[in-house]
Structures are given as C-alpha cells and as structure tokens.
PDB file of C-alpha atoms and ligand atoms in Angstrom:
ATOM      1  CA  MET A 921      52.482 126.889  21.194  1.00 95.00           C
ATOM      2  CA  ASP A 922      53.324 123.210  21.586  1.00 97.00           C
ATOM      3  CA  ILE A 923      51.994 121.624  24.767  1.00 98.00           C
ATOM      4  CA  VAL A 924      52.672 118.189  26.275  1.00 98.00           C
ATOM      5  CA  ILE A 925      50.250 117.007  28.948  1.00 98.00           C
ATOM      6  CA  SER A 926      51.023 114.030  31.123  1.00 98.00           C
ATOM      7  CA  VAL A 927      47.865 112.677  32.678  1.00 98.00           C
ATOM      8  CA  GLY A 928      48.438 110.274  35.596  1.00 97.00           C
ATOM      9  CA  GLY A 929      46.430 107.093  35.463  1.00 97.00           C
ATOM     10  CA  SER A 930      45.175 107.871  38.970  1.00 96.00           C
ATOM     11  CA  VAL A 931      43.413 110.981  37.707  1.00 97.00           C
ATOM     12  CA  LEU A 932      42.368 109.690  34.260  1.00 98.00           C
ATOM     13  CA  VAL A 933      40.927 106.374  35.480  1.00 97.00           C
ATOM     14  CA  PRO A 934      40.710 106.303  39.275  1.00 96.00           C
ATOM     15  CA  GLU A 935      37.877 103.910  38.293  1.00 95.00           C
ATOM     16  CA  LEU A 936      36.652 103.091  34.852  1.00 96.00           C
ATOM     17  CA  SER A 937      34.250 105.860  33.942  1.00 97.00           C
ATOM     18  CA  ALA A 938      33.250 107.044  30.433  1.00 98.00           C
ATOM     19  CA  GLU A 939      32.120 110.337  31.881  1.00 98.00           C
ATOM     20  CA  ARG A 940      35.485 111.011  33.442  1.00 98.00           C
ATOM     21  CA  VAL A 941      37.448 110.104  30.295  1.00 98.00           C
ATOM     22  CA  SER A 942      35.092 112.248  28.220  1.00 98.00           C
ATOM     23  CA  ARG A 943      35.791 115.246  30.441  1.00 98.00           C
ATOM     24  CA  PHE A 944      39.532 114.804  29.887  1.00 98.00           C
ATOM     25  CA  ALA A 945      38.912 114.558  26.143  1.00 98.00           C
ATOM     26  CA  ARG A 946      36.798 117.817  26.147  1.00 98.00           C
ATOM     27  CA  ALA A 947      39.636 119.615  27.953  1.00 98.00           C
ATOM     28  CA  VAL A 948      42.165 118.339  25.440  1.00 98.00           C
ATOM     29  CA  GLU A 949      39.911 119.310  22.502  1.00 97.00           C
ATOM     30  CA  ASN A 950      39.447 122.855  23.922  1.00 97.00           C
ATOM     31  CA  ILE A 951      43.199 123.285  24.308  1.00 97.00           C
ATOM     32  CA  ALA A 952      43.887 121.886  20.802  1.00 96.00           C
ATOM     33  CA  ASP A 953      41.107 124.029  19.289  1.00 92.00           C
ATOM     34  CA  SER A 954      43.434 126.578  17.714  1.00 88.00           C
ATOM     35  CA  GLU A 955      45.843 126.465  14.783  1.00 85.00           C
ATOM     36  CA  GLU A 956      48.372 128.086  17.024  1.00 90.00           C
ATOM     37  CA  ARG A 957      48.463 125.178  19.492  1.00 94.00           C
ATOM     38  CA  SER A 958      49.476 121.553  19.281  1.00 96.00           C
ATOM     39  CA  VAL A 959      48.806 119.112  22.070  1.00 98.00           C
ATOM     40  CA  THR A 960      50.353 115.730  22.889  1.00 98.00           C
ATOM     41  CA  VAL A 961      48.972 113.621  25.749  1.00 98.00           C
ATOM     42  CA  VAL A 962      50.826 110.942  27.706  1.00 98.00           C
ATOM     43  CA  ALA A 963      48.546 108.654  29.738  1.00 98.00           C
ATOM     44  CA  GLY A 964      49.724 106.886  32.902  1.00 97.00           C
ATOM     45  CA  GLY A 965      48.795 103.475  34.134  1.00 97.00           C
ATOM     46  CA  GLY A 966      47.557 104.229  37.630  1.00 95.00           C
ATOM     47  CA  LYS A 967      46.321 101.536  40.041  1.00 95.00           C
ATOM     48  CA  THR A 968      45.614  99.026  37.350  1.00 96.00           C
ATOM     49  CA  ALA A 969      49.286  99.077  36.286  1.00 97.00           C
ATOM     50  CA  ARG A 970      50.407  98.716  39.893  1.00 96.00           C
ATOM     51  CA  ASP A 971      47.965  95.779  40.426  1.00 96.00           C
ATOM     52  CA  TYR A 972      49.164  93.915  37.370  1.00 97.00           C
ATOM     53  CA  ILE A 973      52.824  94.563  38.223  1.00 96.00           C
ATOM     54  CA  GLY A 974      52.273  93.310  41.778  1.00 96.00           C
ATOM     55  CA  VAL A 975      50.833  90.023  40.540  1.00 97.00           C
ATOM     56  CA  ALA A 976      53.548  89.574  37.895  1.00 97.00           C
ATOM     57  CA  ARG A 977      56.162  90.183  40.556  1.00 96.00           C
ATOM     58  CA  GLU A 978      54.568  87.509  42.797  1.00 97.00           C
ATOM     59  CA  LEU A 979      54.727  85.170  39.824  1.00 97.00           C
ATOM     60  CA  GLY A 980      58.515  85.780  39.559  1.00 97.00           C
ATOM     61  CA  SER A 981      58.648  88.360  36.760  1.00 96.00           C
ATOM     62  CA  ASN A 982      61.751  90.594  36.868  1.00 97.00           C
ATOM     63  CA  ASP A 983      61.544  94.410  36.821  1.00 96.00           C
ATOM     64  CA  ALA A 984      61.865  94.740  33.073  1.00 96.00           C
ATOM     65  CA  MET A 985      59.075  92.206  32.478  1.00 96.00           C
ATOM     66  CA  CYS A 986      56.934  94.106  34.980  1.00 97.00           C
ATOM     67  CA  ASP A 987      57.733  97.376  33.195  1.00 97.00           C
ATOM     68  CA  TYR A 988      56.429  95.925  29.891  1.00 97.00           C
ATOM     69  CA  LEU A 989      53.225  95.003  31.684  1.00 97.00           C
ATOM     70  CA  GLY A 990      52.978  98.618  32.983  1.00 97.00           C
ATOM     71  CA  ILE A 991      53.597  99.988  29.525  1.00 98.00           C
ATOM     72  CA  ASP A 992      50.735  97.863  28.125  1.00 98.00           C
ATOM     73  CA  VAL A 993      48.361  99.242  30.755  1.00 98.00           C
ATOM     74  CA  THR A 994      49.413 102.864  30.020  1.00 98.00           C
ATOM     75  CA  ARG A 995      48.572 102.170  26.370  1.00 98.00           C
ATOM     76  CA  ILE A 996      45.187 100.743  27.296  1.00 98.00           C
ATOM     77  CA  ASN A 997      44.430 103.937  29.157  1.00 98.00           C
ATOM     78  CA  ALA A 998      45.692 105.934  26.160  1.00 98.00           C
ATOM     79  CA  ARG A 999      43.264 104.024  23.951  1.00 98.00           C
ATOM     80  CA  LEU A1000      40.357 105.031  26.203  1.00 98.00           C
ATOM     81  CA  LEU A1001      41.250 108.696  25.692  1.00 98.00           C
ATOM     82  CA  ILE A1002      41.679 108.095  21.968  1.00 98.00           C
ATOM     83  CA  ALA A1003      38.174 106.587  21.892  1.00 98.00           C
ATOM     84  CA  ALA A1004      36.769 109.702  23.568  1.00 98.00           C
ATOM     85  CA  LEU A1005      38.679 112.053  21.285  1.00 98.00           C
ATOM     86  CA  GLY A1006      37.575 110.338  18.084  1.00 98.00           C
ATOM     87  CA  GLY A1007      38.954 111.932  14.880  1.00 97.00           C
ATOM     88  CA  THR A1008      40.870 114.555  16.845  1.00 97.00           C
ATOM     89  CA  ALA A1009      43.306 111.888  18.017  1.00 98.00           C
ATOM     90  CA  TYR A1010      45.856 109.835  16.142  1.00 98.00           C
ATOM     91  CA  PRO A1011      44.150 106.420  16.104  1.00 98.00           C
ATOM     92  CA  GLU A1012      46.849 104.415  17.912  1.00 98.00           C
ATOM     93  CA  PRO A1013      49.021 105.166  20.923  1.00 98.00           C
ATOM     94  CA  PRO A1014      52.377 106.045  19.274  1.00 98.00           C
ATOM     95  CA  THR A1015      55.067 103.656  20.426  1.00 98.00           C
ATOM     96  CA  SER A1016      57.931 105.997  19.569  1.00 98.00           C
ATOM     97  CA  TYR A1017      58.621 109.684  19.756  1.00 98.00           C
ATOM     98  CA  ARG A1018      59.091 109.780  15.991  1.00 98.00           C
ATOM     99  CA  GLU A1019      55.624 108.282  15.477  1.00 98.00           C
ATOM    100  CA  ALA A1020      54.111 110.872  17.846  1.00 98.00           C
ATOM    101  CA  GLU A1021      55.870 113.646  15.907  1.00 98.00           C
ATOM    102  CA  ASP A1022      54.426 112.351  12.679  1.00 98.00           C
ATOM    103  CA  ALA A1023      50.963 112.374  14.213  1.00 98.00           C
ATOM    104  CA  LEU A1024      51.446 116.050  15.212  1.00 97.00           C
ATOM    105  CA  ALA A1025      52.492 116.803  11.644  1.00 96.00           C
ATOM    106  CA  ASP A1026      49.198 115.293  10.537  1.00 96.00           C
ATOM    107  CA  ASP A1027      47.394 117.721  12.849  1.00 96.00           C
ATOM    108  CA  LYS A1028      46.288 114.890  15.153  1.00 97.00           C
ATOM    109  CA  VAL A1029      46.555 114.713  18.906  1.00 98.00           C
ATOM    110  CA  PRO A1030      48.978 111.852  19.734  1.00 98.00           C
ATOM    111  CA  VAL A1031      47.979 110.013  22.940  1.00 98.00           C
ATOM    112  CA  MET A1032      50.991 107.985  24.045  1.00 98.00           C
ATOM    113  CA  GLY A1033      51.597 105.612  26.886  1.00 98.00           C
ATOM    114  CA  GLY A1034      54.974 104.303  27.956  1.00 98.00           C
ATOM    115  CA  THR A1035      57.867 103.758  25.535  1.00 98.00           C
ATOM    116  CA  ALA A1036      60.582 101.631  27.216  1.00 97.00           C
ATOM    117  CA  PRO A1037      61.303  99.844  30.517  1.00 96.00           C
ATOM    118  CA  GLY A1038      63.191 101.517  33.324  1.00 94.00           C
ATOM    119  CA  GLN A1039      61.115 104.699  33.556  1.00 95.00           C
ATOM    120  CA  THR A1040      57.585 105.982  33.945  1.00 96.00           C
ATOM    121  CA  THR A1041      55.375 108.114  31.692  1.00 97.00           C
ATOM    122  CA  ASP A1042      56.731 111.161  33.586  1.00 97.00           C
ATOM    123  CA  ALA A1043      59.933 110.639  31.619  1.00 97.00           C
ATOM    124  CA  VAL A1044      58.079 109.962  28.353  1.00 98.00           C
ATOM    125  CA  ALA A1045      56.386 113.375  28.622  1.00 98.00           C
ATOM    126  CA  ALA A1046      59.664 115.122  29.492  1.00 98.00           C
ATOM    127  CA  VAL A1047      61.609 113.474  26.646  1.00 98.00           C
ATOM    128  CA  PHE A1048      58.885 114.234  24.073  1.00 98.00           C
ATOM    129  CA  SER A1049      58.676 117.853  25.203  1.00 98.00           C
ATOM    130  CA  GLU A1050      62.496 118.104  24.730  1.00 98.00           C
ATOM    131  CA  TYR A1051      62.406 116.223  21.401  1.00 98.00           C
ATOM    132  CA  THR A1052      59.787 118.569  19.968  1.00 98.00           C
ATOM    133  CA  ASP A1053      61.031 121.805  21.721  1.00 98.00           C
ATOM    134  CA  ALA A1054      57.599 122.100  23.370  1.00 98.00           C
ATOM    135  CA  ASP A1055      56.733 125.395  25.040  1.00 97.00           C
ATOM    136  CA  LEU A1056      54.961 123.899  28.010  1.00 98.00           C
ATOM    137  CA  LEU A1057      54.946 120.557  29.859  1.00 98.00           C
ATOM    138  CA  VAL A1058      52.037 119.924  32.165  1.00 98.00           C
ATOM    139  CA  TYR A1059      51.918 117.139  34.784  1.00 98.00           C
ATOM    140  CA  ALA A1060      48.288 116.495  35.782  1.00 98.00           C
ATOM    141  CA  THR A1061      48.701 114.412  38.881  1.00 97.00           C
ATOM    142  CA  SER A1062      46.805 113.356  42.004  1.00 94.00           C
ATOM    143  CA  VAL A1063      48.856 115.837  44.131  1.00 94.00           C
ATOM    144  CA  ASP A1064      48.511 119.558  43.916  1.00 95.00           C
ATOM    145  CA  GLY A1065      52.137 120.444  43.262  1.00 96.00           C
ATOM    146  CA  VAL A1066      55.736 119.899  44.204  1.00 97.00           C
ATOM    147  CA  TYR A1067      56.436 119.686  47.936  1.00 95.00           C
ATOM    148  CA  THR A1068      59.791 119.994  49.759  1.00 93.00           C
ATOM    149  CA  ALA A1069      59.331 116.333  50.764  1.00 88.00           C
ATOM    150  CA  ASP A1070      56.722 113.632  50.329  1.00 85.00           C
ATOM    151  CA  PRO A1071      53.651 115.113  52.079  1.00 84.00           C
ATOM    152  CA  SER A1072      52.199 111.613  52.784  1.00 82.00           C
ATOM    153  CA  ASP A1073      55.350 110.851  54.741  1.00 82.00           C
ATOM    154  CA  ASP A1074      56.541 114.143  56.181  1.00 86.00           C
ATOM    155  CA  ALA A1075      54.145 116.461  58.099  1.00 89.00           C
ATOM    156  CA  ASP A1076      56.590 119.347  57.632  1.00 91.00           C
ATOM    157  CA  ALA A1077      56.521 119.112  53.829  1.00 92.00           C
ATOM    158  CA  GLU A1078      55.673 122.458  52.245  1.00 95.00           C
ATOM    159  CA  LYS A1079      54.150 123.098  48.845  1.00 97.00           C
ATOM    160  CA  LEU A1080      56.183 125.274  46.521  1.00 97.00           C
ATOM    161  CA  ASP A1081      54.570 127.734  44.077  1.00 97.00           C
ATOM    162  CA  ARG A1082      57.660 127.820  41.867  1.00 96.00           C
ATOM    163  CA  LEU A1083      61.145 126.378  41.783  1.00 97.00           C
ATOM    164  CA  THR A1084      64.034 125.940  39.327  1.00 97.00           C
ATOM    165  CA  PRO A1085      64.718 122.659  37.526  1.00 97.00           C
ATOM    166  CA  ASP A1086      67.880 122.309  39.614  1.00 97.00           C
ATOM    167  CA  GLU A1087      65.795 122.529  42.804  1.00 97.00           C
ATOM    168  CA  LEU A1088      63.329 119.975  41.391  1.00 97.00           C
ATOM    169  CA  VAL A1089      66.196 117.495  40.796  1.00 97.00           C
ATOM    170  CA  GLN A1090      67.428 117.965  44.410  1.00 96.00           C
ATOM    171  CA  ILE A1091      63.961 117.402  45.825  1.00 95.00           C
ATOM    172  CA  VAL A1092      63.288 114.356  43.652  1.00 94.00           C
ATOM    173  CA  MET A1093      66.681 112.766  44.425  1.00 91.00           C
ATOM    174  CA  GLN A1094      66.162 113.298  48.150  1.00 88.00           C
ATOM    175  CA  THR A1095      62.600 111.975  48.092  1.00 81.00           C
ATOM    176  CA  GLN A1096      63.604 108.856  46.140  1.00 73.00           C
ATOM    177  CA  MET A1097      66.341 108.101  48.598  1.00 66.00           C
ATOM    178  CA  ASP A1098      63.877 107.958  51.448  1.00 66.00           C
ATOM    179  CA  ALA A1099      62.567 104.363  51.259  1.00 55.00           C
ATOM    180  CA  GLY A1100      58.871 103.970  50.620  1.00 56.00           C
ATOM    181  CA  THR A1101      58.297 107.559  49.491  1.00 60.00           C
ATOM    182  CA  ASN A1102      57.132 108.717  46.097  1.00 74.00           C
ATOM    183  CA  SER A1103      58.270 111.799  44.224  1.00 83.00           C
ATOM    184  CA  VAL A1104      55.796 113.744  42.183  1.00 90.00           C
ATOM    185  CA  VAL A1105      57.797 113.135  38.997  1.00 94.00           C
ATOM    186  CA  ASP A1106      60.438 110.495  38.462  1.00 94.00           C
ATOM    187  CA  ALA A1107      64.161 111.195  38.579  1.00 95.00           C
ATOM    188  CA  LEU A1108      64.755 110.782  34.874  1.00 96.00           C
ATOM    189  CA  ALA A1109      61.944 113.243  34.129  1.00 97.00           C
ATOM    190  CA  ALA A1110      63.435 115.809  36.559  1.00 97.00           C
ATOM    191  CA  LYS A1111      66.854 115.477  34.866  1.00 98.00           C
ATOM    192  CA  ILE A1112      65.339 115.929  31.401  1.00 98.00           C
ATOM    193  CA  ILE A1113      63.440 118.998  32.609  1.00 98.00           C
ATOM    194  CA  GLU A1114      66.725 120.326  33.993  1.00 98.00           C
ATOM    195  CA  ARG A1115      68.720 119.883  30.802  1.00 97.00           C
ATOM    196  CA  SER A1116      65.998 121.047  28.410  1.00 97.00           C
ATOM    197  CA  GLY A1117      64.803 123.964  30.518  1.00 97.00           C
ATOM    198  CA  VAL A1118      61.193 123.336  29.338  1.00 98.00           C
ATOM    199  CA  ARG A1119      58.680 125.363  31.208  1.00 98.00           C
ATOM    200  CA  THR A1120      56.769 122.873  33.417  1.00 98.00           C
ATOM    201  CA  VAL A1121      53.655 122.999  35.523  1.00 98.00           C
ATOM    202  CA  VAL A1122      52.725 120.344  38.098  1.00 98.00           C
ATOM    203  CA  LEU A1123      49.119 120.537  39.112  1.00 98.00           C
ATOM    204  CA  ASP A1124      46.182 118.566  40.583  1.00 98.00           C
ATOM    205  CA  GLY A1125      44.498 117.102  37.515  1.00 97.00           C
ATOM    206  CA  THR A1126      41.533 115.619  39.320  1.00 97.00           C
ATOM    207  CA  GLU A1127      39.284 118.158  37.570  1.00 97.00           C
ATOM    208  CA  PRO A1128      40.295 118.159  33.869  1.00 97.00           C
ATOM    209  CA  GLU A1129      38.951 121.739  33.548  1.00 97.00           C
ATOM    210  CA  ASP A1130      41.809 122.840  35.764  1.00 98.00           C
ATOM    211  CA  ILE A1131      44.337 121.635  33.133  1.00 98.00           C
ATOM    212  CA  GLU A1132      42.471 123.701  30.489  1.00 97.00           C
ATOM    213  CA  ARG A1133      42.410 126.775  32.751  1.00 97.00           C
ATOM    214  CA  ALA A1134      46.177 126.455  33.428  1.00 97.00           C
ATOM    215  CA  VAL A1135      47.066 126.232  29.722  1.00 97.00           C
ATOM    216  CA  LEU A1136      44.559 128.704  28.312  1.00 95.00           C
ATOM    217  CA  GLU A1137      44.379 131.266  31.130  1.00 96.00           C
ATOM    218  CA  GLY A1138      47.682 130.739  32.949  1.00 95.00           C
ATOM    219  CA  LYS A1139      45.805 130.168  36.202  1.00 96.00           C
ATOM    220  CA  HIS A1140      46.465 127.215  38.475  1.00 97.00           C
ATOM    221  CA  ASP A1141      47.232 126.373  42.100  1.00 97.00           C
ATOM    222  CA  GLY A1142      50.106 124.044  41.279  1.00 98.00           C
ATOM    223  CA  THR A1143      53.872 124.501  40.988  1.00 98.00           C
ATOM    224  CA  GLU A1144      55.767 126.131  38.156  1.00 98.00           C
ATOM    225  CA  ILE A1145      59.232 124.903  37.280  1.00 98.00           C
ATOM    226  CA  LEU A1146      61.294 127.501  35.419  1.00 95.00           C
ATOM    227  CA  PRO A1147      64.992 128.092  34.842  1.00 90.00           C
ATOM    228  CA  GLU A1148      66.357 130.909  37.030  1.00 84.00           C
ATOM    229  CA  ASP A1149      66.644 133.456  34.228  1.00 71.00           C
ATOM    230  CA  GLU A1150      63.053 132.854  33.146  1.00 69.00           C
ATOM    231  CA  ASN A1151      61.381 133.284  36.475  1.00 54.00           C
ATOM    232  CA  VAL A1152      58.447 135.536  36.051  1.00 54.00           C
ATOM    233  CA  GLU A1153      55.494 136.789  38.071  1.00 50.00           C
ATOM    234  CA  GLN A1154      52.315 134.804  38.731  1.00 44.00           C
ATOM    235  CA  GLY A1155      50.095 134.584  35.691  1.00 43.00           C
ATOM    236  CA  ALA A1156      53.211 133.684  33.660  1.00 44.00           C
ATOM    237  CA  LEU A1157      51.246 131.628  31.205  1.00 51.00           C
ATOM    238  CA  ASP A1158      48.998 134.522  30.213  1.00 47.00           C
ATOM    239  CA  GLU A1159      51.148 135.280  27.195  1.00 46.00           C
ATOM    240  CA  PHE A1160      49.989 132.006  25.640  1.00 43.00           C
TER     241      PHE A1160
HETATM  242  P1  LIG B1014      53.124 105.225  35.084  1.00 81.83           P
HETATM  243  O1  LIG B1014      53.851 106.311  34.336  1.00 81.83           O
HETATM  244  O2  LIG B1014      51.635 105.246  35.077  1.00 81.83           O
HETATM  245  O3  LIG B1014      53.671 105.091  36.598  1.00 81.83           O
HETATM  246  O4  LIG B1014      53.642 103.818  34.483  1.00 81.83           O
HETATM  247  P2  LIG B1014      53.283 105.977  37.874  1.00 81.83           P
HETATM  248  O5  LIG B1014      53.852 107.292  37.691  1.00 81.83           O
HETATM  249  O6  LIG B1014      53.682 105.122  38.978  1.00 81.83           O
HETATM  250  O7  LIG B1014      51.706 106.013  37.864  1.00 81.83           O
HETATM  251  P3  LIG B1014      50.482 107.092  37.793  1.00 81.83           P
HETATM  252  O8  LIG B1014      49.811 106.783  36.511  1.00 81.83           O
HETATM  253  O9  LIG B1014      51.131 108.463  37.751  1.00 81.83           O
HETATM  254  O10 LIG B1014      49.623 106.822  38.949  1.00 81.83           O
HETATM  255  C1  LIG B1014      53.216 102.628  35.071  1.00 81.83           C
HETATM  256  C2  LIG B1014      54.347 101.622  35.013  1.00 81.83           C
HETATM  257  O11 LIG B1014      54.634 101.264  33.637  1.00 81.83           O
HETATM  258  C3  LIG B1014      56.063 101.087  33.441  1.00 81.83           C
HETATM  259  C4  LIG B1014      56.667 101.245  34.812  1.00 81.83           C
HETATM  260  O12 LIG B1014      56.731  99.969  35.473  1.00 81.83           O
HETATM  261  C5  LIG B1014      55.651 102.152  35.521  1.00 81.83           C
HETATM  262  O13 LIG B1014      55.760 101.986  36.953  1.00 81.83           O
HETATM  263  N1  LIG B1014      56.525 102.061  32.457  1.00 81.83           N
HETATM  264  C6  LIG B1014      55.818 103.143  32.064  1.00 81.83           C
HETATM  265  C7  LIG B1014      57.708 101.795  31.800  1.00 81.83           C
HETATM  266  O14 LIG B1014      58.425 100.824  32.133  1.00 81.83           O
HETATM  267  N2  LIG B1014      58.177 102.632  30.807  1.00 81.83           N
HETATM  268  C8  LIG B1014      57.498 103.694  30.452  1.00 81.83           C
HETATM  269  O15 LIG B1014      57.929 104.462  29.524  1.00 81.83           O
HETATM  270  C9  LIG B1014      56.272 103.991  31.061  1.00 81.83           C
END
C-alpha cells in the first residue's frame, strides 16, 4: 500500500518544537514500518511561510516571487522532519516528483515541500499520489474535515463524513469564490483528486497519532473522499 501524507505547516510547526516534530516522525515511522507500505510526506509552510510572503509582498515582490519564498519555507519544514526521521528519510527534500520516486525505490521516506509556483503543497501531494498510483492520500490539516462552506466564515457550514471528488471540487470552487475564505484543499488539488480518483482522507492532524490510527486502523473523525462507485461503509480503510 502506497500512502502520501500531506502535513500542513500549521500542524507540523505551529511553533518550533522538537517534541512535536518528533511525534510526527514516530507516526510516519510506525506507518512505514512494514515492507507492504511505502510512505511519502509533503510538508507545508504554515504561518512562517505566510509571514515571509507578507513581508516580501510589502517589499514589492510579485506572486511568483512570493511563491518561491513559500516553497523555501516548506522545504525548511521538510528538513526538520527529515532530521527527526534520521536514516528512515531520504536526506534532502526532493525537488521533483521523479526524485521522490527514486527515494521510494531506495526504500527511503521522501519528505517533500513545494515544487513550483502557482499552487500549494495540497497540489504537490495530490499530483504525487497520482504520479505513483498511490492507494491513499491523507491531508493532515488544522481543521477536522471538509465542510459544506468555510466554517470560520459561515455558521451554517456542516462537516461531511464522506463525499465524492466531484462534490469536493464544487465545494472548493464555491469556497474560493467567496472572498477572504479558505478551502481545506486548494482547487488544483481537488481537480487532481477528481481526475485520479485516489482515495483521500482529510483529518485533523493536530495529534500525529490520529494520522497513524487513520492509516493503520481505518479509524478517524475526518472526511473521506471516494469516487461514487467506491463508496463503502465506515471503517473502509480496515482492509489496509
Ligand atoms: P503551503 O502548502 O504550506 O500553503 O505553501 P498553505 O496550504 O496555505 O499552508 P498550511 O501549511 O497548510 O498552513 C505555502 C506557500 O508556498 C507556496 C505558495 O505561495 C503557498 O501559499 N508554494 C507551495 C508554491 O508556490 N508551490 C508549491 O508547490 C508549494
């Protein structure tokens, strides 16, 4: 089983803490601790990326320049996780999908950051899961699942236990059109999930052990995104 885990910067490093990064590393190691499983991690940039981008924008940088700054921060966060994983991880954040694939072939855990301007690490994780025909894509975020609208903006927003990729695209497009709101995954990621049909789970990754439980036991309180014909009962991940 090939698993891609996207870890938001806001859950990996809400503040700099060796203890927190170590807990994520232990969870990744426990998931990777079987010849039958491969794991790739994509680290986000979180508040630090936003802070740097904000200052660069004030200094007159355009969006693409700001994106490169964001990518650098995601790679710095990836390096922290690599430090905690030691020999289990590929020693550098791969800068291309091909390099990450080579790391997997070497039985190492690739820990990537961003790859190119114009997107976020949500899309990196979705593209890599498509590129490698991964079995499962997990978004460990600071929200507990996919809502019908942005819950910080709409009191009527409801959390969904499961939905189809097509429904995800509709929700993301609607959320992104409402100025000032944030969707749980970016639009490009939603479109890639739709076209690849990869099984996807969005969950609250504040406690790294919850990611482990979702992958190894199929238990989580987040949202499952599955194509219509693959919709299955709760506990769907048990087979893994
Ligand atoms: P993130 O993926 O961390 O953005 O990338 P996010 O989703 O807003 O943050 P968290 O981590 O989930 O809280 C940070 C920034 O880096 C640039 C973008 O500017 C993005 O907003 N980036 C990242 C890219 O340009 N390309 C990438 O492939 C990844």
